[in-house]
Amino acid sequence: MKTVTVEAASGSYPVHIGRGLLSDPDLVAGMVAGKQVFLISNETVGPMHEAALEKALVAFEISKYELPDGERFKNLEYFSVLLDKMVASGMHRDATIVSLGGGVVSDIAGFAAACYQRGIAHVICPTTLLAQADAAIGGKTAINHSGGKNLVGAFHQPIGVVTDLATLDTLDDRQMRAGMAEIVKSALIADKTFFGWLESHAGEVLARDRQSLTHAIETSCRIKARIVAEDEKETGSRALLNLGHSFAHAIEAESGYRYLHGEAVAVGLLLAAEVAVRVGLADAELVQRIFDLNERCGLPTGIEGLDPGKLAKVMAMDKKVLSGKLTLVLPEKPGSVVLCDSFDPALPESVMREYCR
Ligand SMILES: NC(=O)c1ccc[n+]([C@@H]2O[C@H](COP(=O)([O-])OP(=O)(O)OC[C@H]3O[C@@H](n4cnc5c(N)ncnc54)[C@H](O)[C@@H]3O)[C@@H](O)[C@H]2O)c1
């Protein structure tokens, strides 16, 4: 088992990574302080992986709820349902929420943990590659609003993350590939050696080779933990984690979520690199390396069936538009990124036009 410690300003916690961890009788149980556990999963993941957890938590009073599966249920309505179920189950202030699922489940469960009785403990058991490498770390919780994705939320760090690699055995290949995009993003932001490693080992990670998978998840967690330790509430360097995301959120939304989040991020990384080349921050070789890595991971290298003009409009409404100016995170080379708002406002649209098919 590998352990990464997240040292956020509001508290530190372990991220354990290994195989078979959900059925370890001491691991999750050891993190729970009170007697009550509220287990939140969804209708897909629950039936596959809940039993192991329930067995390990047999000494506790367990109540549970399975959300319907999908990003569209990460909303106010189901947030309210969760709170209703917790109240009806008589959860006290010392209850612990244990969430089991991908980023959708950990985001809405985390927000419930942040709000219920002004904040209760949360243990995250992430079950997608994207959640294991990224979403479970750092304490951002959120639900979507009709006015935008992740528009309502809070910072609320979990008390621990238990990443059981065995849960990935049931995850489909498309979701594995989508998870790779956030791993590539982490490498591009902060670790050129890791980026080089991914160029030669991506296939092994996607094939779920145990050693490669552990290395990819652990390194990605360490990168995110380091950035969160510097800037928990995103007043500075944490914004760099948004590399590719201004493009990605527009692509996801405009495609009606036909693109998975990770797939949109993969294209977003490419577009951000292309913008960086145009403003003289990066060499064209960087675009080629990202393009090749996306191809190797089976991730998209272009935008299918979307209107670049509409994408640009959605980007203009992005949360990262500060005082009327779009700010983008741009890569200079693997391991080095900068925030940039000094580019021709028409540039993102013209770059997207070139990548539209
Ligand atoms: N809080 C953060 O820092 C952060 C960071 C990145 C992304 N996110 C959020 O995460 C969400 C995306 O997360 P995701 O990619 O994990 O998607 P997801 O949670 O929707 O999971 C993807 C699909 O895989 C299924 N699934 C999950 N685990 C499985 C398993 N082990 N076996 C079989 N099927 C399984 C789910 O039921 C779902 O259908 C988005 O809402 C995004 O906003 C949050």
PDB file of N, CA and C in Angstrom, residues 162-238:
ATOM      1  N   VAL A 162      -9.507   6.410   0.543  1.00  0.00           N
ATOM      2  CA  VAL A 162      -9.095   5.007   0.429  1.00  0.00           C
ATOM      3  C   VAL A 162      -9.313   4.565  -1.015  1.00  0.00           C
ATOM      4  N   THR A 163      -8.222   4.429  -1.737  1.00  0.00           N
ATOM      5  CA  THR A 163      -8.259   4.123  -3.169  1.00  0.00           C
ATOM      6  C   THR A 163      -7.970   2.653  -3.383  1.00  0.00           C
ATOM      7  N   ASP A 164      -9.022   1.909  -3.685  1.00  0.00           N
ATOM      8  CA  ASP A 164      -8.872   0.469  -3.910  1.00  0.00           C
ATOM      9  C   ASP A 164      -8.785   0.227  -5.423  1.00  0.00           C
ATOM     10  N   LEU A 165      -7.590  -0.179  -5.872  1.00  0.00           N
ATOM     11  CA  LEU A 165      -7.386  -0.384  -7.315  1.00  0.00           C
ATOM     12  C   LEU A 165      -8.269  -1.502  -7.863  1.00  0.00           C
ATOM     13  N   ALA A 166      -8.713  -2.399  -6.996  1.00  0.00           N
ATOM     14  CA  ALA A 166      -9.563  -3.500  -7.459  1.00  0.00           C
ATOM     15  C   ALA A 166     -10.887  -2.993  -8.013  1.00  0.00           C
ATOM     16  N   THR A 167     -11.327  -1.803  -7.568  1.00  0.00           N
ATOM     17  CA  THR A 167     -12.604  -1.281  -8.084  1.00  0.00           C
ATOM     18  C   THR A 167     -12.488  -0.979  -9.582  1.00  0.00           C
ATOM     19  N   LEU A 168     -11.258  -0.702 -10.055  1.00  0.00           N
ATOM     20  CA  LEU A 168     -11.095  -0.382 -11.482  1.00  0.00           C
ATOM     21  C   LEU A 168     -11.310  -1.606 -12.379  1.00  0.00           C
ATOM     22  N   ASP A 169     -11.312  -2.800 -11.792  1.00  0.00           N
ATOM     23  CA  ASP A 169     -11.545  -4.011 -12.597  1.00  0.00           C
ATOM     24  C   ASP A 169     -12.892  -3.943 -13.314  1.00  0.00           C
ATOM     25  N   THR A 170     -13.856  -3.233 -12.713  1.00  0.00           N
ATOM     26  CA  THR A 170     -15.199  -3.197 -13.314  1.00  0.00           C
ATOM     27  C   THR A 170     -15.438  -1.916 -14.120  1.00  0.00           C
ATOM     28  N   LEU A 171     -14.425  -1.038 -14.193  1.00  0.00           N
ATOM     29  CA  LEU A 171     -14.602   0.240 -14.910  1.00  0.00           C
ATOM     30  C   LEU A 171     -14.350   0.031 -16.400  1.00  0.00           C
ATOM     31  N   ASP A 172     -15.216   0.608 -17.239  1.00  0.00           N
ATOM     32  CA  ASP A 172     -15.019   0.340 -18.674  1.00  0.00           C
ATOM     33  C   ASP A 172     -13.844   1.137 -19.240  1.00  0.00           C
ATOM     34  N   ASP A 173     -13.374   0.691 -20.415  1.00  0.00           N
ATOM     35  CA  ASP A 173     -12.145   1.253 -20.991  1.00  0.00           C
ATOM     36  C   ASP A 173     -12.286   2.737 -21.311  1.00  0.00           C
ATOM     37  N   ARG A 174     -13.477   3.154 -21.742  1.00  0.00           N
ATOM     38  CA  ARG A 174     -13.642   4.574 -22.090  1.00  0.00           C
ATOM     39  C   ARG A 174     -13.424   5.457 -20.856  1.00  0.00           C
ATOM     40  N   GLN A 175     -13.953   5.001 -19.713  1.00  0.00           N
ATOM     41  CA  GLN A 175     -13.767   5.767 -18.470  1.00  0.00           C
ATOM     42  C   GLN A 175     -12.301   5.738 -18.031  1.00  0.00           C
ATOM     43  N   MET A 176     -11.615   4.631 -18.280  1.00  0.00           N
ATOM     44  CA  MET A 176     -10.175   4.573 -17.953  1.00  0.00           C
ATOM     45  C   MET A 176      -9.428   5.618 -18.780  1.00  0.00           C
ATOM     46  N   ARG A 177      -9.760   5.688 -20.070  1.00  0.00           N
ATOM     47  CA  ARG A 177      -9.063   6.653 -20.940  1.00  0.00           C
ATOM     48  C   ARG A 177      -9.340   8.082 -20.474  1.00  0.00           C
ATOM     49  N   ALA A 178     -10.607   8.341 -20.096  1.00  0.00           N
ATOM     50  CA  ALA A 178     -10.967   9.695 -19.640  1.00  0.00           C
ATOM     51  C   ALA A 178     -10.152  10.060 -18.391  1.00  0.00           C
ATOM     52  N   GLY A 179      -9.932   9.100 -17.519  1.00  0.00           N
ATOM     53  CA  GLY A 179      -9.126   9.342 -16.314  1.00  0.00           C
ATOM     54  C   GLY A 179      -7.684   9.690 -16.666  1.00  0.00           C
ATOM     55  N   MET A 180      -7.183   9.082 -17.738  1.00  0.00           N
ATOM     56  CA  MET A 180      -5.797   9.358 -18.155  1.00  0.00           C
ATOM     57  C   MET A 180      -5.598  10.832 -18.485  1.00  0.00           C
ATOM     58  N   ALA A 181      -6.640  11.486 -18.981  1.00  0.00           N
ATOM     59  CA  ALA A 181      -6.489  12.888 -19.390  1.00  0.00           C
ATOM     60  C   ALA A 181      -6.094  13.761 -18.197  1.00  0.00           C
ATOM     61  N   GLU A 182      -6.699  13.511 -17.023  1.00  0.00           N
ATOM     62  CA  GLU A 182      -6.347  14.328 -15.844  1.00  0.00           C
ATOM     63  C   GLU A 182      -4.935  13.981 -15.361  1.00  0.00           C
ATOM     64  N   ILE A 183      -4.514  12.743 -15.595  1.00  0.00           N
ATOM     65  CA  ILE A 183      -3.150  12.353 -15.207  1.00  0.00           C
ATOM     66  C   ILE A 183      -2.139  13.065 -16.117  1.00  0.00           C
ATOM     67  N   VAL A 184      -2.433  13.079 -17.417  1.00  0.00           N
ATOM     68  CA  VAL A 184      -1.562  13.799 -18.369  1.00  0.00           C
ATOM     69  C   VAL A 184      -1.512  15.280 -17.976  1.00  0.00           C
ATOM     70  N   LYS A 185      -2.670  15.827 -17.593  1.00  0.00           N
ATOM     71  CA  LYS A 185      -2.728  17.234 -17.178  1.00  0.00           C
ATOM     72  C   LYS A 185      -1.788  17.489 -16.001  1.00  0.00           C
ATOM     73  N   SER A 186      -1.843  16.625 -14.990  1.00  0.00           N
ATOM     74  CA  SER A 186      -0.978  16.805 -13.808  1.00  0.00           C
ATOM     75  C   SER A 186       0.492  16.821 -14.212  1.00  0.00           C
ATOM     76  N   ALA A 187       0.857  15.879 -15.090  1.00  0.00           N
ATOM     77  CA  ALA A 187       2.257  15.791 -15.522  1.00  0.00           C
ATOM     78  C   ALA A 187       2.665  17.069 -16.257  1.00  0.00           C
ATOM     79  N   LEU A 188       1.788  17.524 -17.126  1.00  0.00           N
ATOM     80  CA  LEU A 188       2.072  18.725 -17.920  1.00  0.00           C
ATOM     81  C   LEU A 188       2.256  19.944 -17.020  1.00  0.00           C
ATOM     82  N   ILE A 189       1.472  19.998 -15.951  1.00  0.00           N
ATOM     83  CA  ILE A 189       1.555  21.145 -15.036  1.00  0.00           C
ATOM     84  C   ILE A 189       2.857  21.131 -14.239  1.00  0.00           C
ATOM     85  N   ALA A 190       3.241  19.949 -13.756  1.00  0.00           N
ATOM     86  CA  ALA A 190       4.240  19.994 -12.685  1.00  0.00           C
ATOM     87  C   ALA A 190       5.383  18.987 -12.733  1.00  0.00           C
ATOM     88  N   ASP A 191       5.433  18.087 -13.731  1.00  0.00           N
ATOM     89  CA  ASP A 191       6.451  17.051 -13.619  1.00  0.00           C
ATOM     90  C   ASP A 191       6.859  16.526 -14.995  1.00  0.00           C
ATOM     91  N   LYS A 192       7.964  17.061 -15.510  1.00  0.00           N
ATOM     92  CA  LYS A 192       8.359  16.685 -16.872  1.00  0.00           C
ATOM     93  C   LYS A 192       8.831  15.224 -16.951  1.00  0.00           C
ATOM     94  N   THR A 193       9.396  14.716 -15.851  1.00  0.00           N
ATOM     95  CA  THR A 193       9.833  13.317 -15.856  1.00  0.00           C
ATOM     96  C   THR A 193       8.614  12.398 -15.960  1.00  0.00           C
ATOM     97  N   PHE A 194       7.577  12.763 -15.206  1.00  0.00           N
ATOM     98  CA  PHE A 194       6.334  11.976 -15.230  1.00  0.00           C
ATOM     99  C   PHE A 194       5.691  12.048 -16.628  1.00  0.00           C
ATOM    100  N   PHE A 195       5.766  13.218 -17.261  1.00  0.00           N
ATOM    101  CA  PHE A 195       5.204  13.347 -18.613  1.00  0.00           C
ATOM    102  C   PHE A 195       5.937  12.383 -19.557  1.00  0.00           C
ATOM    103  N   GLY A 196       7.253  12.359 -19.464  1.00  0.00           N
ATOM    104  CA  GLY A 196       8.060  11.448 -20.292  1.00  0.00           C
ATOM    105  C   GLY A 196       7.720   9.989 -19.986  1.00  0.00           C
ATOM    106  N   TRP A 197       7.522   9.688 -18.699  1.00  0.00           N
ATOM    107  CA  TRP A 197       7.166   8.322 -18.300  1.00  0.00           C
ATOM    108  C   TRP A 197       5.820   7.925 -18.929  1.00  0.00           C
ATOM    109  N   LEU A 198       4.872   8.861 -18.907  1.00  0.00           N
ATOM    110  CA  LEU A 198       3.551   8.564 -19.491  1.00  0.00           C
ATOM    111  C   LEU A 198       3.657   8.300 -20.990  1.00  0.00           C
ATOM    112  N   GLU A 199       4.565   9.023 -21.652  1.00  0.00           N
ATOM    113  CA  GLU A 199       4.719   8.817 -23.095  1.00  0.00           C
ATOM    114  C   GLU A 199       5.118   7.378 -23.407  1.00  0.00           C
ATOM    115  N   SER A 200       5.846   6.744 -22.482  1.00  0.00           N
ATOM    116  CA  SER A 200       6.228   5.359 -22.775  1.00  0.00           C
ATOM    117  C   SER A 200       5.428   4.310 -21.994  1.00  0.00           C
ATOM    118  N   HIS A 201       4.630   4.736 -20.988  1.00  0.00           N
ATOM    119  CA  HIS A 201       3.912   3.730 -20.174  1.00  0.00           C
ATOM    120  C   HIS A 201       2.391   3.867 -20.185  1.00  0.00           C
ATOM    121  N   ALA A 202       1.849   4.789 -20.988  1.00  0.00           N
ATOM    122  CA  ALA A 202       0.389   5.005 -20.965  1.00  0.00           C
ATOM    123  C   ALA A 202      -0.381   3.710 -21.234  1.00  0.00           C
ATOM    124  N   GLY A 203       0.133   2.928 -22.183  1.00  0.00           N
ATOM    125  CA  GLY A 203      -0.550   1.673 -22.541  1.00  0.00           C
ATOM    126  C   GLY A 203      -0.654   0.734 -21.347  1.00  0.00           C
ATOM    127  N   GLU A 204       0.407   0.673 -20.558  1.00  0.00           N
ATOM    128  CA  GLU A 204       0.394  -0.227 -19.387  1.00  0.00           C
ATOM    129  C   GLU A 204      -0.601   0.253 -18.330  1.00  0.00           C
ATOM    130  N   VAL A 205      -0.678   1.577 -18.164  1.00  0.00           N
ATOM    131  CA  VAL A 205      -1.646   2.112 -17.186  1.00  0.00           C
ATOM    132  C   VAL A 205      -3.054   1.734 -17.641  1.00  0.00           C
ATOM    133  N   LEU A 206      -3.322   1.967 -18.940  1.00  0.00           N
ATOM    134  CA  LEU A 206      -4.666   1.689 -19.452  1.00  0.00           C
ATOM    135  C   LEU A 206      -4.995   0.190 -19.410  1.00  0.00           C
ATOM    136  N   ALA A 207      -3.946  -0.633 -19.503  1.00  0.00           N
ATOM    137  CA  ALA A 207      -4.168  -2.089 -19.419  1.00  0.00           C
ATOM    138  C   ALA A 207      -4.279  -2.537 -17.964  1.00  0.00           C
ATOM    139  N   ARG A 208      -4.244  -1.579 -17.052  1.00  0.00           N
ATOM    140  CA  ARG A 208      -4.415  -1.806 -15.607  1.00  0.00           C
ATOM    141  C   ARG A 208      -3.266  -2.616 -15.006  1.00  0.00           C
ATOM    142  N   ASP A 209      -2.077  -2.506 -15.610  1.00  0.00           N
ATOM    143  CA  ASP A 209      -0.895  -3.122 -15.005  1.00  0.00           C
ATOM    144  C   ASP A 209      -0.721  -2.512 -13.606  1.00  0.00           C
ATOM    145  N   ARG A 210      -0.655  -3.390 -12.623  1.00  0.00           N
ATOM    146  CA  ARG A 210      -0.750  -2.922 -11.226  1.00  0.00           C
ATOM    147  C   ARG A 210       0.321  -1.893 -10.853  1.00  0.00           C
ATOM    148  N   GLN A 211       1.563  -2.183 -11.240  1.00  0.00           N
ATOM    149  CA  GLN A 211       2.661  -1.284 -10.862  1.00  0.00           C
ATOM    150  C   GLN A 211       2.538   0.081 -11.559  1.00  0.00           C
ATOM    151  N   SER A 212       2.235   0.031 -12.854  1.00  0.00           N
ATOM    152  CA  SER A 212       2.142   1.283 -13.623  1.00  0.00           C
ATOM    153  C   SER A 212       0.953   2.119 -13.144  1.00  0.00           C
ATOM    154  N   LEU A 213      -0.150   1.421 -12.880  1.00  0.00           N
ATOM    155  CA  LEU A 213      -1.351   2.109 -12.405  1.00  0.00           C
ATOM    156  C   LEU A 213      -1.074   2.789 -11.059  1.00  0.00           C
ATOM    157  N   THR A 214      -0.420   2.071 -10.172  1.00  0.00           N
ATOM    158  CA  THR A 214      -0.108   2.639  -8.856  1.00  0.00           C
ATOM    159  C   THR A 214       0.795   3.862  -9.014  1.00  0.00           C
ATOM    160  N   HIS A 215       1.814   3.741  -9.872  1.00  0.00           N
ATOM    161  CA  HIS A 215       2.740   4.860 -10.063  1.00  0.00           C
ATOM    162  C   HIS A 215       2.001   6.085 -10.617  1.00  0.00           C
ATOM    163  N   ALA A 216       1.118   5.843 -11.597  1.00  0.00           N
ATOM    164  CA  ALA A 216       0.407   6.971 -12.230  1.00  0.00           C
ATOM    165  C   ALA A 216      -0.510   7.658 -11.216  1.00  0.00           C
ATOM    166  N   ILE A 217      -1.260   6.884 -10.450  1.00  0.00           N
ATOM    167  CA  ILE A 217      -2.207   7.469  -9.492  1.00  0.00           C
ATOM    168  C   ILE A 217      -1.445   8.163  -8.359  1.00  0.00           C
ATOM    169  N   GLU A 218      -0.435   7.488  -7.848  1.00  0.00           N
ATOM    170  CA  GLU A 218       0.326   8.062  -6.724  1.00  0.00           C
ATOM    171  C   GLU A 218       1.004   9.381  -7.139  1.00  0.00           C
ATOM    172  N   THR A 219       1.624   9.391  -8.322  1.00  0.00           N
ATOM    173  CA  THR A 219       2.334  10.611  -8.754  1.00  0.00           C
ATOM    174  C   THR A 219       1.342  11.749  -8.974  1.00  0.00           C
ATOM    175  N   SER A 220       0.222  11.409  -9.576  1.00  0.00           N
ATOM    176  CA  SER A 220      -0.795  12.434  -9.811  1.00  0.00           C
ATOM    177  C   SER A 220      -1.325  13.003  -8.476  1.00  0.00           C
ATOM    178  N   CYS A 221      -1.551  12.098  -7.515  1.00  0.00           N
ATOM    179  CA  CYS A 221      -2.004  12.546  -6.178  1.00  0.00           C
ATOM    180  C   CYS A 221      -0.955  13.431  -5.515  1.00  0.00           C
ATOM    181  N   ARG A 222       0.319  13.045  -5.636  1.00  0.00           N
ATOM    182  CA  ARG A 222       1.387  13.856  -5.009  1.00  0.00           C
ATOM    183  C   ARG A 222       1.427  15.260  -5.607  1.00  0.00           C
ATOM    184  N   ILE A 223       1.263  15.347  -6.914  1.00  0.00           N
ATOM    185  CA  ILE A 223       1.285  16.662  -7.575  1.00  0.00           C
ATOM    186  C   ILE A 223       0.120  17.508  -7.060  1.00  0.00           C
ATOM    187  N   LYS A 224      -1.062  16.893  -7.024  1.00  0.00           N
ATOM    188  CA  LYS A 224      -2.221  17.673  -6.582  1.00  0.00           C
ATOM    189  C   LYS A 224      -2.087  18.038  -5.106  1.00  0.00           C
ATOM    190  N   ALA A 225      -1.596  17.101  -4.296  1.00  0.00           N
ATOM    191  CA  ALA A 225      -1.433  17.370  -2.857  1.00  0.00           C
ATOM    192  C   ALA A 225      -0.484  18.549  -2.638  1.00  0.00           C
ATOM    193  N   ARG A 226       0.583  18.595  -3.439  1.00  0.00           N
ATOM    194  CA  ARG A 226       1.566  19.681  -3.287  1.00  0.00           C
ATOM    195  C   ARG A 226       0.910  21.032  -3.597  1.00  0.00           C
ATOM    196  N   ILE A 227       0.139  21.065  -4.653  1.00  0.00           N
ATOM    197  CA  ILE A 227      -0.486  22.332  -5.058  1.00  0.00           C
ATOM    198  C   ILE A 227      -1.562  22.751  -4.043  1.00  0.00           C
ATOM    199  N   VAL A 228      -2.331  21.767  -3.559  1.00  0.00           N
ATOM    200  CA  VAL A 228      -3.379  22.068  -2.562  1.00  0.00           C
ATOM    201  C   VAL A 228      -2.742  22.554  -1.254  1.00  0.00           C
ATOM    202  N   ALA A 229      -1.585  21.991  -0.915  1.00  0.00           N
ATOM    203  CA  ALA A 229      -0.894  22.428   0.308  1.00  0.00           C
ATOM    204  C   ALA A 229      -0.477  23.896   0.188  1.00  0.00           C
ATOM    205  N   GLU A 230      -0.107  24.300  -1.011  1.00  0.00           N
ATOM    206  CA  GLU A 230       0.314  25.694  -1.235  1.00  0.00           C
ATOM    207  C   GLU A 230      -0.877  26.646  -1.213  1.00  0.00           C
ATOM    208  N   ASP A 231      -2.008  26.180  -1.729  1.00  0.00           N
ATOM    209  CA  ASP A 231      -3.115  27.101  -2.004  1.00  0.00           C
ATOM    210  C   ASP A 231      -4.448  26.349  -1.953  1.00  0.00           C
ATOM    211  N   GLU A 232      -4.904  26.063  -0.724  1.00  0.00           N
ATOM    212  CA  GLU A 232      -6.100  25.232  -0.561  1.00  0.00           C
ATOM    213  C   GLU A 232      -7.337  25.836  -1.240  1.00  0.00           C
ATOM    214  N   LYS A 233      -7.523  27.148  -1.099  1.00  0.00           N
ATOM    215  CA  LYS A 233      -8.781  27.766  -1.530  1.00  0.00           C
ATOM    216  C   LYS A 233      -8.706  28.439  -2.912  1.00  0.00           C
ATOM    217  N   GLU A 234      -7.684  28.108  -3.666  1.00  0.00           N
ATOM    218  CA  GLU A 234      -7.532  28.623  -5.035  1.00  0.00           C
ATOM    219  C   GLU A 234      -7.502  30.147  -5.116  1.00  0.00           C
ATOM    220  N   THR A 235      -6.595  30.718  -4.326  1.00  0.00           N
ATOM    221  CA  THR A 235      -6.399  32.156  -4.461  1.00  0.00           C
ATOM    222  C   THR A 235      -5.158  32.422  -5.317  1.00  0.00           C
ATOM    223  N   GLY A 236      -4.428  31.373  -5.657  1.00  0.00           N
ATOM    224  CA  GLY A 236      -3.203  31.557  -6.444  1.00  0.00           C
ATOM    225  C   GLY A 236      -2.901  30.330  -7.280  1.00  0.00           C
ATOM    226  N   SER A 237      -1.843  29.579  -6.866  1.00  0.00           N
ATOM    227  CA  SER A 237      -1.302  28.521  -7.732  1.00  0.00           C
ATOM    228  C   SER A 237      -2.285  27.378  -8.032  1.00  0.00           C
ATOM    229  N   ARG A 238      -3.305  27.175  -7.179  1.00  0.00           N
ATOM    230  CA  ARG A 238      -4.231  26.066  -7.460  1.00  0.00           C
ATOM    231  C   ARG A 238      -4.966  26.260  -8.790  1.00  0.00           C
TER     232      ARG A 238
END
